[in-house]
Coordinates of C-alpha atoms in Angstrom, one line a residue:
X11 CA 16.3 4.5 4.8
X12 CA 15.8 5.1 8.4
X13 CA 17.4 2.0 10.0
X14 CA 19.7 -0.8 9.0
X15 CA 18.5 -4.3 8.3
X16 CA 19.2 -6.4 11.4
X17 CA 20.7 -9.2 9.4
X18 CA 22.8 -7.0 7.1
X19 CA 26.3 -5.7 7.8
X20 CA 25.5 -2.7 5.6
X21 CA 24.3 0.5 7.2
X22 CA 21.4 0.6 4.8
X23 CA 19.7 -1.2 2.0
X24 CA 21.1 1.4 -0.2
X25 CA 24.6 0.2 0.6
X26 CA 24.1 -3.4 -0.4
X27 CA 24.8 -2.9 -4.2
X28 CA 25.2 0.0 -6.6
X29 CA 21.9 -1.0 -8.4
X30 CA 18.5 -1.9 -7.0
X31 CA 16.5 -3.9 -9.6
X32 CA 13.0 -2.6 -10.1
X33 CA 10.9 -5.6 -10.8
X34 CA 7.4 -5.7 -12.4
X35 CA 6.1 -9.3 -12.5
X36 CA 2.8 -10.5 -14.0
X37 CA 3.3 -14.1 -12.9
X38 CA 4.4 -14.8 -9.3
X39 CA 5.8 -18.2 -10.5
X40 CA 8.7 -16.2 -12.0
X41 CA 9.6 -14.6 -8.7
X42 CA 11.9 -17.2 -7.1
X43 CA 14.1 -17.9 -10.2
X44 CA 14.3 -14.2 -11.0
X45 CA 15.4 -13.4 -7.4
X46 CA 17.9 -16.2 -7.5
X47 CA 19.4 -14.9 -10.8
X48 CA 19.6 -11.3 -9.5
X49 CA 21.3 -12.4 -6.2
X50 CA 23.7 -14.7 -8.1
X51 CA 24.6 -11.7 -10.3
X52 CA 25.4 -9.6 -7.2
X53 CA 22.2 -7.6 -6.8
X54 CA 20.7 -8.7 -3.5
X55 CA 18.3 -5.8 -2.8
X56 CA 15.3 -6.2 -5.0
X57 CA 12.3 -3.8 -5.3
X58 CA 9.1 -5.5 -6.4
X59 CA 6.6 -2.9 -7.5
X60 CA 3.0 -3.0 -6.7
X61 CA 2.0 -2.5 -10.3
X62 CA 0.5 -5.9 -10.9
X63 CA -1.9 -8.2 -9.0
X64 CA 1.0 -10.7 -8.7
X65 CA 3.2 -8.3 -6.7
X66 CA 2.3 -9.4 -3.1
X67 CA 2.6 -13.1 -4.0
X68 CA 5.9 -12.4 -5.7
X69 CA 7.2 -10.6 -2.6
X70 CA 6.0 -13.5 -0.4
X71 CA 7.7 -16.2 -2.6
X72 CA 11.0 -14.3 -2.8
X73 CA 11.0 -13.7 1.0
X74 CA 10.3 -17.3 1.8
X75 CA 12.4 -19.1 -0.7
X76 CA 15.3 -16.8 -1.4
X77 CA 16.6 -15.8 2.1
X78 CA 19.8 -14.3 0.7
X79 CA 17.7 -11.7 -1.1
X80 CA 16.6 -8.5 0.6
X81 CA 13.2 -8.1 -0.9
X82 CA 11.3 -4.8 -0.8
X83 CA 8.1 -3.3 -2.1
X84 CA 7.9 -0.4 -4.5
X85 CA 5.2 1.9 -5.7
X86 CA 3.8 2.0 -2.2
X87 CA 1.3 4.8 -2.0
X88 CA -1.2 4.0 0.8
X89 CA -1.0 3.0 4.5
X90 CA -2.9 -0.2 3.6
X91 CA -0.3 -1.2 1.1
X92 CA 2.4 -0.6 3.8
X93 CA 0.8 -3.2 6.0
X94 CA 0.1 -5.7 3.3
X95 CA 3.7 -5.5 2.0
X96 CA 5.3 -6.0 5.4
X97 CA 2.9 -8.9 6.1
X98 CA 4.0 -10.5 2.8
X99 CA 7.7 -10.3 3.9
X100 CA 8.9 -7.0 2.5
X101 CA 12.1 -5.8 4.3
X102 CA 12.0 -2.3 2.9
X103 CA 9.5 0.1 1.3
X104 CA 9.8 2.5 -1.6
X105 CA 7.3 5.2 -2.6
X106 CA 7.3 7.4 -5.7
X107 CA 6.3 10.4 -3.5
X108 CA 5.2 11.0 0.1
X109 CA 2.5 12.6 2.2
X110 CA 2.3 13.0 6.0
X111 CA -0.1 10.1 6.2
X112 CA 2.1 7.8 4.1
X113 CA 5.2 8.8 5.8
X114 CA 3.7 8.0 9.2
X115 CA 2.6 4.6 8.0
X116 CA 6.0 3.8 6.6
X117 CA 7.8 5.1 9.8
X118 CA 5.5 2.9 11.9
X119 CA 6.0 -0.2 9.8
X120 CA 9.2 -1.3 11.5
X121 CA 11.1 -1.7 8.3
X122 CA 13.4 0.8 6.4
X123 CA 11.7 3.0 3.9
X124 CA 12.6 5.3 1.0
X125 CA 10.2 8.1 0.3
X126 CA 10.3 9.7 -3.2
X127 CA 11.2 13.3 -3.9
X128 CA 11.6 15.4 -7.0
X129 CA 12.0 18.9 -5.6
X130 CA 14.3 20.7 -3.2
X131 CA 11.4 21.6 -0.9
X132 CA 10.5 17.9 -0.5
X133 CA 14.0 17.1 0.4
X134 CA 14.2 19.8 3.0
X135 CA 10.8 18.7 4.4
X136 CA 12.0 15.1 4.8
X137 CA 15.3 16.3 6.4
X138 CA 13.2 18.2 8.9
X139 CA 11.5 15.0 9.8
X140 CA 14.7 13.1 10.3
X141 CA 14.7 11.2 7.0
X142 CA 18.1 11.4 5.2
X143 CA 17.7 8.7 2.5
X144 CA 15.3 9.3 -0.4
X145 CA 14.3 8.1 -3.8
X146 CA 14.8 10.7 -6.5
X147 CA 12.0 10.1 -9.0
X148 CA 11.5 10.4 -11.9
X149 CA 15.2 10.9 -12.1
X150 CA 15.8 11.8 -15.8
X151 CA 12.6 13.8 -16.1
X152 CA 13.1 15.7 -12.9
X153 CA 16.6 17.0 -13.8
X154 CA 18.9 14.0 -13.7
X155 CA 22.5 14.3 -12.6
X156 CA 22.6 18.1 -13.0
X157 CA 19.8 18.5 -10.5
X158 CA 21.3 16.1 -8.0
X159 CA 24.7 17.7 -8.3
X160 CA 23.2 21.1 -7.5
X161 CA 21.6 19.6 -4.3
X162 CA 24.9 18.2 -3.0
X163 CA 26.2 21.6 -1.9
X164 CA 23.3 23.0 0.2
X165 CA 22.0 19.6 1.3
X166 CA 25.0 17.3 1.7
X167 CA 23.3 15.2 4.4
X168 CA 20.7 13.9 1.9
X169 CA 21.4 10.5 0.2
X170 CA 19.6 9.5 -2.9
X171 CA 18.6 6.5 -4.9
X172 CA 17.7 7.9 -8.3
X173 CA 15.2 5.9 -10.3
X174 CA 13.4 6.5 -13.6
X175 CA 14.8 6.5 -17.0
X176 CA 18.3 5.3 -15.9
X177 CA 20.2 2.7 -17.9
X178 CA 23.6 1.1 -18.0
X179 CA 25.0 4.1 -20.0
X180 CA 23.9 6.8 -17.5
X181 CA 24.1 4.9 -14.2
X182 CA 27.8 5.5 -13.7
X183 CA 27.2 9.2 -14.1
X184 CA 24.7 9.1 -11.2
X185 CA 26.9 6.8 -9.1
X186 CA 29.8 9.2 -9.4
X187 CA 27.9 11.9 -7.5
X188 CA 28.7 12.3 -3.8
X189 CA 25.0 12.2 -2.8
X190 CA 24.0 9.2 -4.8
X191 CA 24.4 5.8 -3.0
X192 CA 22.8 3.6 -5.6
X193 CA 20.4 3.8 -8.6
X194 CA 17.2 1.9 -9.4
X195 CA 16.5 0.4 -12.8
X196 CA 15.0 -2.5 -14.7
X197 CA 17.4 -2.8 -17.7
X198 CA 18.8 -6.0 -16.3
X199 CA 15.4 -7.6 -16.3
X200 CA 14.3 -7.3 -20.0
X201 CA 10.7 -8.4 -20.6
X202 CA 11.7 -10.8 -23.3
X203 CA 14.2 -12.6 -21.0
X204 CA 11.5 -12.9 -18.3
X205 CA 9.0 -14.2 -20.9
X206 CA 11.5 -16.8 -22.1
X207 CA 12.6 -17.6 -18.5
X208 CA 16.1 -16.9 -19.5
X209 CA 17.5 -16.6 -16.0
X210 CA 21.1 -17.1 -17.2
X211 CA 20.8 -14.0 -19.3
X212 CA 19.3 -12.0 -16.4
X213 CA 22.1 -13.2 -14.1
X214 CA 24.7 -12.0 -16.6
X215 CA 23.0 -8.6 -16.9
X216 CA 22.8 -8.3 -13.2
X217 CA 26.5 -9.1 -12.8
X218 CA 27.3 -6.3 -15.3
X219 CA 25.0 -3.9 -13.4
X220 CA 26.7 -4.8 -10.1
X221 CA 30.0 -3.9 -11.6
X222 CA 28.9 -0.4 -12.3
X223 CA 29.6 0.6 -8.7
X224 CA 33.4 0.4 -9.4
X225 CA 33.0 2.6 -12.5
X226 CA 30.9 5.1 -10.6
X227 CA 33.2 5.2 -7.6
X228 CA 36.2 6.1 -9.7
X229 CA 34.6 8.6 -12.0

């Protein structure tokens, strides 16, 4: 992402934790307790995807009521969504891919952003534009750890957050790569736990995910 968060000692949102939870919520009423559970488990950077009508309300609630969380918006694909997400309180933006129009809107938003890539040419194009931190998506389908490892040699300046098909078993393999800073995933937010409002279970899963950074760093 292109600039650090003013209130964060980390250089980037990507440096806050080894895993960024990717959240899909159907009911904004679940946003605050879910965010509190994730933060308590050691995962402060939370990506709320714009895949449901409740997303903007969920971002707003988290931003207002869970100040220790760094709440961002995912699946951002239009300039209009950029503006709406920032207005709702999003502190970073994530897109599955990018165009010149979307990149300009995200750059002009005033918050850090993470454009999505899945090819070498897209990575080079972003580097040309001064963007060094990117989302690699869909990670498993686009070549996984082998693909990212092959990029580390010719493009060492690029830093990635792979997302898509990653779970607790494969996350350490990604985190062990020199060009991977963190991974995105939703395994610590199982749908049945959200439906049951079992926040204690989610906190436990989040704590386990937060510990993967140690495993990845020593691999």
